[in-house]
CSV table of C-alpha atoms in Angstrom, one decimal:
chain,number,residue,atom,x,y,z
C,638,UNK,CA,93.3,89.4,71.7
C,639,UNK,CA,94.9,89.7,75.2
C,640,UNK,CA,98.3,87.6,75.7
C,641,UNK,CA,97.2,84.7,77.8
C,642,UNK,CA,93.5,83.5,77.8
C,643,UNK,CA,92.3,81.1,79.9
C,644,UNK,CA,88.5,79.5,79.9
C,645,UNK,CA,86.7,78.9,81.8
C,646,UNK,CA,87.2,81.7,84.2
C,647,UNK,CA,85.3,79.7,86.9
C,648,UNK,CA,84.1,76.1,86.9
C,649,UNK,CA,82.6,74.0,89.7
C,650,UNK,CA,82.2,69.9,88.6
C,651,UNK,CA,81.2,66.5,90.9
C,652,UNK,CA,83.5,64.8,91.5
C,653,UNK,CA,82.7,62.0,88.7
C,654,UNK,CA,82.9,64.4,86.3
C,655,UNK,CA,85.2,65.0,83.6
C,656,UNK,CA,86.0,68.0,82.1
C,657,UNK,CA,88.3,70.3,80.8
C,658,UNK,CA,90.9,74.0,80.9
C,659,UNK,CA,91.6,75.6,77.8
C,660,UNK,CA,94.5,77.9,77.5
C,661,UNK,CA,95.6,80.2,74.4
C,662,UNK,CA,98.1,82.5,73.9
C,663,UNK,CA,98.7,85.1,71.2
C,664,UNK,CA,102.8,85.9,72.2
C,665,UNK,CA,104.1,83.5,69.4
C,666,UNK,CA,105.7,81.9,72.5
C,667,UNK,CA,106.6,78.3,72.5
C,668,UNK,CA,106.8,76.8,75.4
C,669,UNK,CA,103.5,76.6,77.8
C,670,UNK,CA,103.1,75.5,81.5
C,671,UNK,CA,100.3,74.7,84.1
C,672,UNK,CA,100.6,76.0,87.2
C,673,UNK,CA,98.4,75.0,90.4
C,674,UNK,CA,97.7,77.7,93.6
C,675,UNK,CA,96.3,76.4,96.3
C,676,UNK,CA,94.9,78.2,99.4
C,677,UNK,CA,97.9,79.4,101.2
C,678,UNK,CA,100.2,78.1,99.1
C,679,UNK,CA,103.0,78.6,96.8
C,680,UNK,CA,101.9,78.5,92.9
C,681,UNK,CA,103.1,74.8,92.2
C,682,UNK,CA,104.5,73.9,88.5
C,683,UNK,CA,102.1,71.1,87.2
C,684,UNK,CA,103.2,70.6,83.5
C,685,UNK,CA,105.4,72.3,80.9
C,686,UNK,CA,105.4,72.0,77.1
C,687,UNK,CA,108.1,73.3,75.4
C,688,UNK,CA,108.2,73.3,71.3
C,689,UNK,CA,105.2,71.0,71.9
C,690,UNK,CA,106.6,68.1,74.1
C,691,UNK,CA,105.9,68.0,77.4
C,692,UNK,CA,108.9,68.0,79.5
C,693,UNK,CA,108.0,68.3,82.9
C,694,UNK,CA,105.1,66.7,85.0
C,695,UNK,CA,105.7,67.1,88.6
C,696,UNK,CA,104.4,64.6,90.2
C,697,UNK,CA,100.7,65.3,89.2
C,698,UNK,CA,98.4,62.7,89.9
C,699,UNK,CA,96.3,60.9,86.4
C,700,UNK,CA,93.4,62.4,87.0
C,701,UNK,CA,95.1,65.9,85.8
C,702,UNK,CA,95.9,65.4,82.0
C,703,UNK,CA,97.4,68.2,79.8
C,704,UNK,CA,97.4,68.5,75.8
C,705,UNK,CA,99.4,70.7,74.1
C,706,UNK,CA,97.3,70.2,70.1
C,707,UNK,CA,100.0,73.1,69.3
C,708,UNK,CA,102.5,75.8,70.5
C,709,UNK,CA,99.3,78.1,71.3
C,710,UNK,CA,96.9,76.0,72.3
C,711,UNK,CA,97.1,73.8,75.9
C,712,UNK,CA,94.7,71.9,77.9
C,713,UNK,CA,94.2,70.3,81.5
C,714,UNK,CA,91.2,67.5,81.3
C,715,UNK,CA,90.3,67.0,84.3
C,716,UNK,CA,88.5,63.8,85.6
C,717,UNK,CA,87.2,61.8,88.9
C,718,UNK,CA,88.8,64.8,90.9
C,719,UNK,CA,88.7,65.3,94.8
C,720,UNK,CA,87.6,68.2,96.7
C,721,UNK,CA,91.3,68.9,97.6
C,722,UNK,CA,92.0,70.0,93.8
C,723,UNK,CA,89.5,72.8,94.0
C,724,UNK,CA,92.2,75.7,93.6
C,725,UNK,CA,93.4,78.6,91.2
C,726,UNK,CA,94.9,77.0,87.8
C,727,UNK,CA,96.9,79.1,85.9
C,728,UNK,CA,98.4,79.3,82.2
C,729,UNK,CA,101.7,80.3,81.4
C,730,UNK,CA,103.8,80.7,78.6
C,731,UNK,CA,106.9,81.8,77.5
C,732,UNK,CA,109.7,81.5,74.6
C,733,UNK,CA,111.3,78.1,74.7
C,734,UNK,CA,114.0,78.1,77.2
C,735,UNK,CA,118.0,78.4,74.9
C,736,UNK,CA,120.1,77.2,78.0
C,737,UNK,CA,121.7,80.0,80.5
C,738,UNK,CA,123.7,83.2,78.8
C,739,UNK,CA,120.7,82.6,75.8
C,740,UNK,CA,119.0,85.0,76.4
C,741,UNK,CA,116.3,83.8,78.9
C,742,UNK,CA,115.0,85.6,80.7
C,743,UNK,CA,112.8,83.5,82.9
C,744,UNK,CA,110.0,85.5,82.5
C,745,UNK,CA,106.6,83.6,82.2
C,746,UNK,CA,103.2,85.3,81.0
C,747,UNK,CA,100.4,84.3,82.7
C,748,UNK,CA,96.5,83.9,82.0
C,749,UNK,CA,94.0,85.6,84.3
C,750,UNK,CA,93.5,81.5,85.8
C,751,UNK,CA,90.6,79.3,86.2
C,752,UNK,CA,89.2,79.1,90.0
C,753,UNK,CA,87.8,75.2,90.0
C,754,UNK,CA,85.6,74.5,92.8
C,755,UNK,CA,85.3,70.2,93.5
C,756,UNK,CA,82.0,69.1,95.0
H,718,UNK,CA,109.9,71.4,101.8
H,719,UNK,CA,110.0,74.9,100.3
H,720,UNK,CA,112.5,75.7,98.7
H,721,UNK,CA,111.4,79.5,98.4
H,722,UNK,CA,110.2,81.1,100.6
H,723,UNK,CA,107.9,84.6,101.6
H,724,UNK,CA,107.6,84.5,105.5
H,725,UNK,CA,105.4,87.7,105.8
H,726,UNK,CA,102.2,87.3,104.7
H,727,UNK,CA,100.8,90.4,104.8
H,728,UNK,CA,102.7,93.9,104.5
H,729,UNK,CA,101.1,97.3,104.7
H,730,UNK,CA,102.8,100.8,104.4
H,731,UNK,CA,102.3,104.4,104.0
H,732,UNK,CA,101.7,106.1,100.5
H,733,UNK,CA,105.7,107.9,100.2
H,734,UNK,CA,107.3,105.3,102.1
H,735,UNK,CA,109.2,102.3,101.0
H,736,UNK,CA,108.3,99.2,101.0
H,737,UNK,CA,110.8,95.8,101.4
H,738,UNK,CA,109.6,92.6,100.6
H,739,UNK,CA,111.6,89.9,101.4
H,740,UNK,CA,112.8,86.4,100.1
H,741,UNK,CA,114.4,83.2,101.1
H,742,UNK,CA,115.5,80.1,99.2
H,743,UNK,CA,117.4,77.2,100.4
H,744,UNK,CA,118.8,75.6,97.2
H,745,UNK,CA,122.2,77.1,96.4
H,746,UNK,CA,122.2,76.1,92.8
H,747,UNK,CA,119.6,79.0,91.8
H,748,UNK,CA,120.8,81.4,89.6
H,749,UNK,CA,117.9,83.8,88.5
H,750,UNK,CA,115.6,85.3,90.9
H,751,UNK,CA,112.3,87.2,89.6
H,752,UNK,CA,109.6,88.7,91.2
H,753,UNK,CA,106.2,89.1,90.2
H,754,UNK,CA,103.3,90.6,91.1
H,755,UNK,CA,99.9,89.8,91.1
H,756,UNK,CA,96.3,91.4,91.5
H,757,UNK,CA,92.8,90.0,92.3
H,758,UNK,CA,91.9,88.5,90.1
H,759,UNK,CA,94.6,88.4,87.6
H,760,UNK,CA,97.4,86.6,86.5
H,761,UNK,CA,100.7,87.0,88.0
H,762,UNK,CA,102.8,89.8,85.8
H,763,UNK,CA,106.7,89.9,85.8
H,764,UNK,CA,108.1,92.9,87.9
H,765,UNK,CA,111.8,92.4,88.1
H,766,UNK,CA,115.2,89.8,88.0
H,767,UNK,CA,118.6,89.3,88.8
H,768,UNK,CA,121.1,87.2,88.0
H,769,UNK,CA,123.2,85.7,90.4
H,770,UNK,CA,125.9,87.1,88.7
H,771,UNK,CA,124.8,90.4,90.2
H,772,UNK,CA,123.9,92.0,93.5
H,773,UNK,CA,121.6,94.9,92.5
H,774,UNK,CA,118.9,95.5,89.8
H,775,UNK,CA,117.1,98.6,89.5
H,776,UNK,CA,113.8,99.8,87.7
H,777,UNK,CA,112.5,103.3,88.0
H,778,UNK,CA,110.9,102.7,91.7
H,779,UNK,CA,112.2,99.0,92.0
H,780,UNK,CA,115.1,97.7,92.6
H,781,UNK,CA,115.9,93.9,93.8
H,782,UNK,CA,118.9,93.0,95.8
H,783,UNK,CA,120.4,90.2,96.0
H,784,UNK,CA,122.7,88.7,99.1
H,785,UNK,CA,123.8,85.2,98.1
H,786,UNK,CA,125.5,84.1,100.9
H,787,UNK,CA,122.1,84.7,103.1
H,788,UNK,CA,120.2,83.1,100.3
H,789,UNK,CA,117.9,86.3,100.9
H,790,UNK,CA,116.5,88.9,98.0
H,791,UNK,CA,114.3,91.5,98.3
H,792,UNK,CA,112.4,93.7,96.6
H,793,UNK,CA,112.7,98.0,97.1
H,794,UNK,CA,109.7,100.0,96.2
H,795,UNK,CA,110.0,103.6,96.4
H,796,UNK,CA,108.2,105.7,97.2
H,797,UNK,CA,105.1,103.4,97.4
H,798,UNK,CA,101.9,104.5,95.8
H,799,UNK,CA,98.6,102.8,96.4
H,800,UNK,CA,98.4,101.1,92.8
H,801,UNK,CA,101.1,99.1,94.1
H,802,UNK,CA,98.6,97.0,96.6
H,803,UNK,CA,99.1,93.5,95.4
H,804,UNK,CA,100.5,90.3,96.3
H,805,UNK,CA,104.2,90.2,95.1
H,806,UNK,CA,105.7,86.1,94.5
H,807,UNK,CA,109.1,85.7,94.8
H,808,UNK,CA,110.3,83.2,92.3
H,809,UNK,CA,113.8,81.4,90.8
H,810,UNK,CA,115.1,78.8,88.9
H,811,UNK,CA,118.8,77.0,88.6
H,812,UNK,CA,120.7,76.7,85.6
H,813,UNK,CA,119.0,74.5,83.1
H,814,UNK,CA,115.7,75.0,84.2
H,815,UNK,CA,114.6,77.1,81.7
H,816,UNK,CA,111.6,78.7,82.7
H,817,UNK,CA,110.7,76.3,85.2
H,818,UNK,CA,110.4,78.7,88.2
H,819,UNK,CA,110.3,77.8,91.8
H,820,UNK,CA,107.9,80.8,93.8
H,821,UNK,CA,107.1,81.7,97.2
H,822,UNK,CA,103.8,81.5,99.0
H,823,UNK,CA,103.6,85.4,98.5
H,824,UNK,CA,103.4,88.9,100.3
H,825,UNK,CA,100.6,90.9,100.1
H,826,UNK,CA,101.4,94.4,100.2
H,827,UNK,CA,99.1,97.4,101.2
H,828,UNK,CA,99.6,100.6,100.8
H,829,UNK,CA,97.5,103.3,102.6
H,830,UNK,CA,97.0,106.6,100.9
């Protein structure tokens, strides 16, 4: 298995219905983030988990809900989305972040991404 | 407002040549810069840092430099080959951000053999 493994790899969905992303990654990392690109636009953080808490939601909207079951495992259910949330979703993941000078490096492994497509 | 930012979209260059992509940010209290680069359709994979503390990182045919007064990096490739065709995102973070990493709308290079 391949560091960062997202599914599905493309999903379309109504906009009244719900489902969900699945993310896993096999780096015995422990800290995991969602990351949103849009059309033309930067890669925009969504969520991070770090030893399984989530410490970071940026101003995502309720309709976008993460779980994090475990420190390999995350997942964005999705529900009663809008045509404007059809974009490129990608997993992340990383070691835990140990403050600056511990040996962070910033670096984030990333999944392959799951285009969604909002009818 | 974007606080990182890639203002050439598109970049193309000659197999041999170097290549510069370049890099803005506006917020002063970053204090790592990283680039990564990304193919269709792949995930993004690290390339390169620096530290603030620093004005030059190299590896093998990249090197990033760093000017903080401008608030401008960029990103040397050379020579360029054409396996290097991607789109390369800019990206940073500030102290205590951990891995929480601000990136640019991206370049997307070309190189012609």
């Amino acid at each position: 298995e391949t560091g960062v493994t997202q599914t599905p790899r493309h999903l379309v969905m109504g906009m009244t219905n719900k489902k969900s992303l699945k993310c896993e990654q096999h780096l015995g990392h422990n800290a995991m983030y969602w990351y949103k690109q849009s059309a033309k636009k930067p890669l925009e953080l969504m969520f991070v988990y770090s030893l399984e808490e989530r410490v970071e939601n940026n101003s995502v909207p309720s309709r976008f809900s993460p779980e994090c079951p475990n420190s390999s495992h995350l997942f964005l259910h999705l529900h009663t989305l809008q045509p404007e949330d059809s974009a490129l979703y990608l997993c992340a993941s990383s070691q835990a972040p140990t403050g600056r000078g511990g040996g962070n490096t910033g670096e984030l492994f990333f999944g392959e991404g799951s285009r969604l497509t909002v009818l | 407002d974007q606080q990182v930012k890639q203002n050439s979209p598109s970049l193309s260059v000659q197999e041999g040549r170097i290549s510069i992509l370049n890099c803005d940010y506006t917020n002063s209290m970053f204090d790592y810069f990283l680039w990564y680069k990304k193919y269709p359709a792949e995930g993004p994979t690290f390339l390169i840092s620096i530290s603030s503390i620093k004005d030059k990182n190299e590896d093998g045919r990249f090197t990033v430099f760093l000017n903080k007064s401008a608030k401008h990096l960029s990103l040397h490739i050379v020579p360029s080959q054409p396996g290097d065709s991607a789109v390369y995102f800019c990206a940073a973070s500030g102290p205590n951000a951990g891995n929480m990493l601000t990136f640019g709308g991206g370049t997307r290079l070309m190189v012609k053999p």
